[in-house]
Coordinates of C-alpha atoms and ligand atoms in Angstrom, one line a residue:
M25 CA 8.0 -25.9 7.5
A26 CA 7.7 -23.0 5.0
A27 CA 9.4 -19.7 6.1
N28 CA 6.0 -17.9 5.6
S29 CA 4.0 -20.3 7.7
D30 CA 1.7 -18.9 10.3
I31 CA 1.6 -22.1 12.3
A32 CA 5.4 -22.6 12.9
F33 CA 4.8 -22.3 16.6
K34 CA 1.9 -21.6 19.0
R35 CA 1.3 -17.7 19.1
L36 CA -1.3 -15.4 20.3
P37 CA -4.1 -14.5 17.7
V38 CA -3.7 -11.0 16.6
K39 CA -6.6 -8.6 15.5
I40 CA -7.1 -5.2 13.8
I41 CA -8.8 -3.0 15.9
G42 CA -8.8 0.3 14.1
T43 CA -8.1 1.8 10.8
G44 CA -7.7 5.3 9.3
S45 CA -6.6 7.2 6.1
Y46 CA -5.8 10.6 4.9
V47 CA -5.4 12.0 1.4
P48 CA -4.2 15.7 0.5
E49 CA -6.8 18.2 -0.7
R50 CA -5.3 19.1 -4.2
R51 CA -6.6 16.9 -7.0
L52 CA -4.6 16.7 -10.3
T53 CA -7.1 15.4 -13.0
N54 CA -6.4 13.7 -16.3
A55 CA -7.5 17.0 -17.9
D56 CA -4.6 18.7 -16.0
L57 CA -2.2 16.2 -17.2
E58 CA -3.2 16.7 -20.8
K59 CA -1.8 20.2 -20.5
M60 CA 1.6 18.9 -18.9
V61 CA 2.5 15.9 -21.1
D62 CA 1.4 14.3 -24.3
T63 CA -1.5 12.2 -23.1
S64 CA -5.3 12.1 -23.0
H65 CA -8.1 11.4 -20.5
E66 CA -9.2 8.5 -22.7
W67 CA -5.9 6.7 -22.8
I68 CA -5.4 7.0 -19.0
I69 CA -8.9 5.8 -18.2
E70 CA -8.8 2.9 -20.6
R71 CA -5.2 1.6 -19.8
T72 CA -5.3 2.3 -16.0
G73 CA -8.7 3.2 -14.6
I74 CA -7.5 6.4 -13.0
V75 CA -9.4 9.7 -13.4
E76 CA -7.5 11.8 -10.7
R77 CA -4.9 11.7 -8.0
R78 CA -4.2 13.8 -4.9
I79 CA -1.0 15.9 -4.6
A80 CA 0.4 16.9 -1.2
A81 CA 1.2 20.6 -0.7
P82 CA 5.0 21.7 -0.8
D83 CA 5.2 21.8 3.1
E84 CA 3.0 18.6 3.6
Y85 CA 5.4 15.8 4.1
T86 CA 5.0 12.1 4.2
S87 CA 5.1 12.1 8.1
H88 CA 2.2 14.7 8.1
M89 CA 0.1 12.5 6.1
G90 CA 1.0 9.4 8.2
T91 CA 0.3 11.3 11.2
K92 CA -3.1 12.2 10.2
A93 CA -4.1 8.8 9.0
A94 CA -2.7 7.3 12.4
Q95 CA -4.7 9.8 14.4
R96 CA -7.9 8.6 12.6
A97 CA -7.0 5.0 13.2
L98 CA -6.4 5.6 17.0
E99 CA -9.7 7.6 17.0
S100 CA -11.6 4.7 15.4
C101 CA -10.5 2.3 18.3
G102 CA -10.5 4.9 21.1
L103 CA -6.8 4.3 22.0
K104 CA -4.4 7.1 23.1
P105 CA -1.0 7.6 21.4
E106 CA 0.6 6.6 24.7
D107 CA -1.0 3.1 24.3
I108 CA 1.1 2.2 21.4
D109 CA 4.3 0.0 21.8
L110 CA 5.4 -0.2 18.2
I111 CA 5.3 2.1 15.2
I112 CA 6.1 0.6 11.9
V113 CA 6.0 3.0 8.8
A114 CA 6.1 1.5 5.2
T115 CA 7.2 4.2 2.8
I116 CA 9.5 4.8 -0.3
T117 CA 9.3 8.5 0.1
P118 CA 10.5 9.1 3.7
D119 CA 10.8 12.7 5.1
T120 CA 14.6 12.2 5.2
F121 CA 16.9 9.2 4.7
T122 CA 17.6 9.6 8.5
P123 CA 15.9 9.7 11.1
S124 CA 13.1 7.3 9.9
T125 CA 9.8 8.8 9.1
S126 CA 8.3 6.7 12.0
C127 CA 10.3 8.7 14.4
Y128 CA 8.8 12.0 13.0
I129 CA 5.4 10.4 13.4
Q130 CA 6.0 9.2 16.9
D131 CA 7.0 12.7 17.8
A132 CA 3.9 14.4 16.2
L133 CA 1.6 11.8 17.7
G134 CA 3.3 12.0 21.2
A135 CA 3.4 8.2 21.2
K136 CA 6.4 8.3 23.7
N137 CA 6.1 4.6 24.7
A138 CA 6.6 3.3 21.1
A139 CA 9.6 1.9 19.5
A140 CA 9.6 3.2 15.8
F141 CA 11.1 2.1 12.6
D142 CA 10.5 2.2 8.9
I143 CA 10.3 -0.6 6.3
S144 CA 11.1 -0.4 2.7
A145 CA 9.0 -2.9 0.6
A146 CA 7.5 -0.5 -2.0
C147 CA 3.9 -1.0 -2.8
S148 CA 3.9 -4.1 -0.6
G149 CA 5.0 -2.3 2.4
F150 CA 1.7 -2.1 4.4
L151 CA 1.2 -5.8 4.5
F152 CA 5.0 -6.4 5.1
A153 CA 4.5 -4.1 8.1
M154 CA 1.3 -6.0 9.1
K155 CA 3.1 -9.3 9.1
T156 CA 5.9 -7.7 11.1
A157 CA 3.4 -6.4 13.6
V158 CA 1.6 -9.8 13.8
Q159 CA 4.8 -11.6 14.7
Y160 CA 5.8 -9.0 17.4
I161 CA 2.3 -9.2 18.9
G162 CA 1.8 -12.9 18.4
T163 CA 5.0 -13.8 20.1
G164 CA 4.0 -11.6 23.1
Q165 CA 6.9 -9.1 22.6
M166 CA 4.5 -6.2 22.1
K167 CA 0.8 -5.4 23.0
T168 CA -0.3 -2.7 20.5
A169 CA 1.2 -1.9 17.2
L170 CA 0.3 1.1 14.9
I171 CA 1.2 0.3 11.2
I172 CA 1.3 3.3 8.8
A173 CA 1.8 3.5 5.0
A174 CA 2.5 7.0 3.8
E175 CA 3.8 8.3 0.4
K176 CA 4.5 11.6 -1.1
L177 CA 5.1 10.0 -4.6
S178 CA 4.8 13.4 -6.3
T179 CA 8.3 14.3 -5.2
V180 CA 9.8 11.2 -7.0
V181 CA 7.8 11.4 -10.1
N182 CA 9.4 12.6 -13.3
W183 CA 6.6 15.0 -14.4
E184 CA 8.0 15.1 -18.1
D185 CA 7.6 11.2 -18.4
R186 CA 4.1 10.4 -19.6
S187 CA 4.5 6.6 -19.0
T188 CA 4.8 7.1 -15.3
C189 CA 3.6 10.6 -14.3
V190 CA -0.1 9.7 -15.0
L191 CA 0.0 6.9 -12.7
F192 CA 1.0 8.0 -9.1
G193 CA -0.5 10.1 -6.2
D194 CA 0.1 11.0 -2.6
G195 CA -1.8 9.7 0.5
A196 CA -1.5 7.6 3.8
G197 CA -3.4 4.8 5.6
A198 CA -2.9 3.2 9.0
A199 CA -4.2 0.4 11.2
V200 CA -4.0 -0.6 14.9
L201 CA -3.3 -4.2 15.9
Q202 CA -3.5 -6.0 19.3
A203 CA -3.5 -9.4 20.6
S204 CA -6.9 -11.0 20.7
T205 CA -7.9 -11.7 24.2
G206 CA -10.0 -14.8 23.8
E207 CA -10.8 -17.1 20.8
E208 CA -10.1 -15.5 17.4
G209 CA -12.6 -12.6 17.2
E210 CA -13.4 -9.6 15.2
G211 CA -10.6 -8.4 13.0
S212 CA -8.4 -11.4 13.3
V213 CA -5.6 -11.8 11.0
L214 CA -6.0 -15.3 9.9
A215 CA -3.0 -15.7 7.4
T216 CA -0.3 -13.6 6.0
D217 CA 2.2 -14.1 3.2
I218 CA 5.2 -11.9 2.0
G219 CA 7.7 -12.6 -0.8
S220 CA 10.3 -11.0 -2.9
D221 CA 12.3 -11.5 -6.2
G222 CA 15.3 -9.2 -6.2
S223 CA 16.5 -10.4 -9.5
L224 CA 14.0 -8.2 -11.0
H225 CA 14.9 -5.1 -9.2
D226 CA 15.4 -3.1 -12.4
L227 CA 11.7 -3.5 -13.5
L228 CA 10.6 -0.7 -11.2
Q229 CA 13.1 1.4 -9.4
I230 CA 14.3 4.9 -8.3
P231 CA 17.8 4.3 -9.8
G232 CA 19.6 7.5 -8.4
G233 CA 19.8 9.4 -5.3
G234 CA 21.1 6.6 -3.1
S235 CA 24.6 5.4 -2.5
R236 CA 24.6 3.4 -5.6
C237 CA 24.1 6.6 -7.7
P238 CA 24.1 9.7 -5.7
T239 CA 22.6 12.8 -7.2
T240 CA 25.6 15.2 -8.3
A241 CA 25.6 18.5 -10.2
E242 CA 26.8 16.5 -13.3
N243 CA 23.9 14.0 -13.4
A244 CA 21.1 16.2 -11.9
H245 CA 19.7 16.8 -15.4
E246 CA 19.2 13.0 -15.9
R247 CA 16.5 12.9 -13.1
L248 CA 17.8 9.6 -11.9
A249 CA 16.2 10.2 -8.4
T250 CA 12.6 9.5 -10.0
L251 CA 10.5 6.6 -10.7
A252 CA 11.4 4.5 -13.8
M253 CA 9.3 1.5 -14.7
R254 CA 9.2 -1.2 -17.5
G255 CA 5.4 -1.1 -17.4
N256 CA 4.4 -4.2 -19.6
E257 CA 6.8 -6.7 -17.8
T258 CA 5.8 -5.4 -14.3
F259 CA 2.2 -5.8 -15.4
R260 CA 2.6 -9.5 -16.1
H261 CA 4.6 -10.2 -12.8
A262 CA 2.0 -8.2 -10.9
V263 CA -0.9 -10.4 -12.0
T264 CA 0.9 -13.7 -11.5
R265 CA 2.4 -12.9 -8.1
M266 CA -0.8 -11.3 -6.7
K267 CA -2.9 -14.2 -7.7
A268 CA -0.5 -16.7 -6.1
S269 CA 0.0 -14.7 -2.9
A270 CA -3.8 -14.4 -2.5
A271 CA -4.4 -17.9 -3.2
S272 CA -1.9 -19.1 -0.7
V273 CA -3.4 -17.0 2.1
I274 CA -6.9 -18.1 1.3
E275 CA -5.8 -21.7 1.4
R276 CA -3.8 -21.3 4.7
A277 CA -6.8 -19.7 6.4
G278 CA -8.6 -23.0 5.5
L279 CA -11.0 -21.0 3.2
T280 CA -11.9 -21.1 -0.6
A281 CA -12.6 -18.3 -3.0
D282 CA -16.4 -18.7 -2.3
D283 CA -15.7 -17.9 1.5
I284 CA -14.3 -14.4 0.6
Q285 CA -16.6 -11.5 1.0
L286 CA -14.3 -8.9 -0.3
I287 CA -10.9 -8.6 -2.0
I288 CA -8.9 -5.4 -1.6
P289 CA -6.0 -5.3 -4.0
H290 CA -3.1 -2.9 -4.5
Q291 CA -4.4 -0.1 -6.7
A292 CA -1.8 0.2 -9.6
N293 CA -4.1 -0.5 -12.6
L294 CA -7.8 -1.6 -13.0
R295 CA -6.7 -4.1 -15.7
I296 CA -4.3 -5.9 -13.1
I297 CA -7.1 -5.8 -10.4
N298 CA -9.7 -7.5 -12.8
A299 CA -7.2 -10.1 -14.0
V300 CA -6.1 -11.1 -10.4
A301 CA -9.8 -11.3 -9.4
Q302 CA -10.8 -13.3 -12.5
R303 CA -7.9 -15.7 -11.9
L304 CA -8.9 -16.2 -8.2
S305 CA -12.6 -16.7 -9.4
I306 CA -13.7 -13.7 -7.3
P307 CA -16.7 -11.8 -8.9
E308 CA -16.3 -8.2 -9.7
D309 CA -18.9 -7.1 -7.1
K310 CA -16.5 -8.6 -4.3
V311 CA -13.6 -6.5 -5.4
F312 CA -12.8 -3.0 -3.8
V313 CA -11.6 -0.3 -6.4
N314 CA -10.8 3.3 -5.6
I315 CA -7.9 3.8 -8.0
E316 CA -10.1 6.3 -10.1
K317 CA -9.8 8.8 -7.0
Y318 CA -6.2 8.4 -6.2
G319 CA -4.2 6.6 -8.7
N320 CA -1.3 4.4 -7.4
T321 CA -0.2 5.6 -3.9
S322 CA 2.2 2.8 -3.5
A323 CA 2.4 1.3 0.0
A324 CA -0.6 3.7 1.0
A325 CA -2.9 2.3 -1.6
V326 CA -4.0 -0.9 0.1
A327 CA -4.2 0.9 3.5
I328 CA -6.4 3.8 2.3
A329 CA -8.7 1.1 0.4
F330 CA -9.0 -1.0 3.5
D331 CA -10.2 2.0 5.5
E332 CA -12.4 3.3 3.0
A333 CA -13.9 -0.2 2.6
R334 CA -14.4 -0.5 6.4
R335 CA -16.0 2.9 6.8
S336 CA -18.3 2.6 3.8
G337 CA -19.6 -0.8 5.2
R338 CA -18.2 -2.9 2.2
F339 CA -17.3 -5.6 4.8
G340 CA -18.9 -6.3 8.1
K341 CA -18.8 -8.7 11.2
G342 CA -17.7 -12.2 10.4
D343 CA -16.6 -11.2 6.8
N344 CA -13.5 -12.7 5.3
V345 CA -11.4 -10.0 3.7
V346 CA -8.3 -10.5 1.5
L347 CA -5.7 -7.8 1.0
V348 CA -3.1 -8.3 -1.6
T349 CA -0.3 -6.1 -3.1
F350 CA 2.7 -6.1 -5.4
G351 CA 5.5 -3.7 -6.0
A352 CA 9.1 -2.8 -6.6
G353 CA 11.8 -5.2 -5.5
L354 CA 9.9 -7.1 -6.8
T355 CA 7.8 -7.7 -3.7
W356 CA 4.4 -9.2 -3.0
S357 CA 2.1 -9.8 -0.1
A358 CA -1.3 -10.8 1.0
A359 CA -3.3 -11.2 4.2
V360 CA -6.8 -12.6 5.1
I361 CA -8.8 -11.0 7.9
R362 CA -11.9 -12.2 9.6
W363 CA -13.8 -9.1 10.5
Ligands
UT7_6 O1 2.6 -0.3 -8.1 C1 3.7 -1.1 -8.5 C2 3.3 -2.0 -9.6 N1 3.0 -1.3 -10.8 C3 2.4 -1.9 -11.7 O2 2.0 -3.1 -11.5 C4 2.0 -1.2 -13.0 C5 2.2 -2.1 -14.2 N2 2.0 -1.6 -15.5 C6 1.0 -1.0 -16.0 O3 0.0 -0.6 -15.3 C7 0.9 -0.5 -17.5 O4 1.9 -1.3 -18.1 C8 1.0 0.9 -17.8 C9 -0.3 1.6 -17.4 C10 2.2 1.6 -17.1 C11 1.2 1.1 -19.3 O5 0.2 0.5 -19.9 P1 0.4 -0.5 -21.2 O6 -0.9 -0.8 -21.8 O7 1.3 -1.5 -20.7 O8 1.1 0.7 -22.2 P2 2.5 0.4 -22.9 O9 3.6 0.8 -21.9 O10 2.6 -0.9 -23.5 O11 2.4 1.5 -24.0 C12 1.5 1.5 -25.1 C13 1.4 2.8 -25.8 C14 3.0 3.2 -26.3 O12 2.9 3.7 -27.5 P3 3.4 3.0 -28.8 O13 4.8 2.6 -28.6 O14 2.5 1.8 -28.9 O15 3.2 3.9 -29.9 C15 3.2 4.3 -25.2 O16 4.2 5.2 -25.7 O17 1.0 3.8 -25.0 C16 1.9 4.9 -25.0 N3 1.8 5.7 -23.8 C17 1.0 6.6 -23.6 N4 0.1 7.2 -24.3 C18 -0.6 8.2 -24.0 C19 2.5 5.4 -22.7 N5 2.0 6.3 -21.6 C20 1.2 7.0 -22.2 C21 0.4 8.0 -21.8 N6 -0.6 8.7 -22.6 N7 0.3 8.6 -20.5

């Protein structure tokens, strides 16, 4: 039995009962970036599809954004913070190294009955959190889980590096999961997949600021605690891994591409999104894209997109929705949800 299998043992079906998202007010447009680095609106839109991204205020932290997204998710399903047993936060830009961002959010929400921890799987984090929550709930260990992906990437971007600074933005998304009471019903998570290839850790990383290379007075000018990416190679792996991960969950859910009403991919690059959809034989009108508004918000991207797609009616009761992500690690993940 494969490690990723959803049918290794009998478990309770798990459903998503609420979603929420939040993005900060400030917009940073391509025109603004033209004044900061040697770039152009034409290059950014043609190579990535991004028009603008949101930037959090200096005193607005990852936990603040995550809390707002979580509150909206709870409102959407009518639950109170005390109803939550488990909070999992996916982030690469925690408020502090310790305690975890999930603990700040637990406090801000007043979710005093919840165990709270963070996971680090970069842009794939939201679906790693989803799979983790599905296991806790599916095995009967927890009843209600709140998963949150929140990022303040503006604090880890090198604003002098045009090859990365045009790509990223800030924001947060959240979802509430519970055991399904009867047969697989609305919002059921039908299949999930997660994977990693640590041998490619150097394609996309924040090399400094951790125990491997702490920031010191001597190296501070090198900006090692900022995002560095080998874009071309990362692009190729993103297409291959996202296609394979999405295909595996579609198959394990007993579906084909024709049964999918909407695919919501990680929003890193419009060309990656289109290439993945094409390789899965999913037509453009079934692909959710909001990269033009927010850029790449890492773990938060697919969570924000999922909430926006739900609220705008892009999918409805009985629809099969595929979420698929890819990020640093390398990591990748996918899920099929029957709404
Ligand atoms: O979220 C996690 C996963 N992330 C991804 O999957 C991202 C994957 N990578 C990408 O999306 C793309 O590789 C990028 C958008 C990052 C870059 O696009 P590209 O088409 O791969 O461009 P490139 O890196 O091959 O650069 C092409 C040219 C270079 O100039 P020369 O050497 O051909 O003269 C760059 O210097 O574009 C230049 N360039 C820029 N020009 C204007 C790079 N960045 C910029 C810029 N503005 N911002």
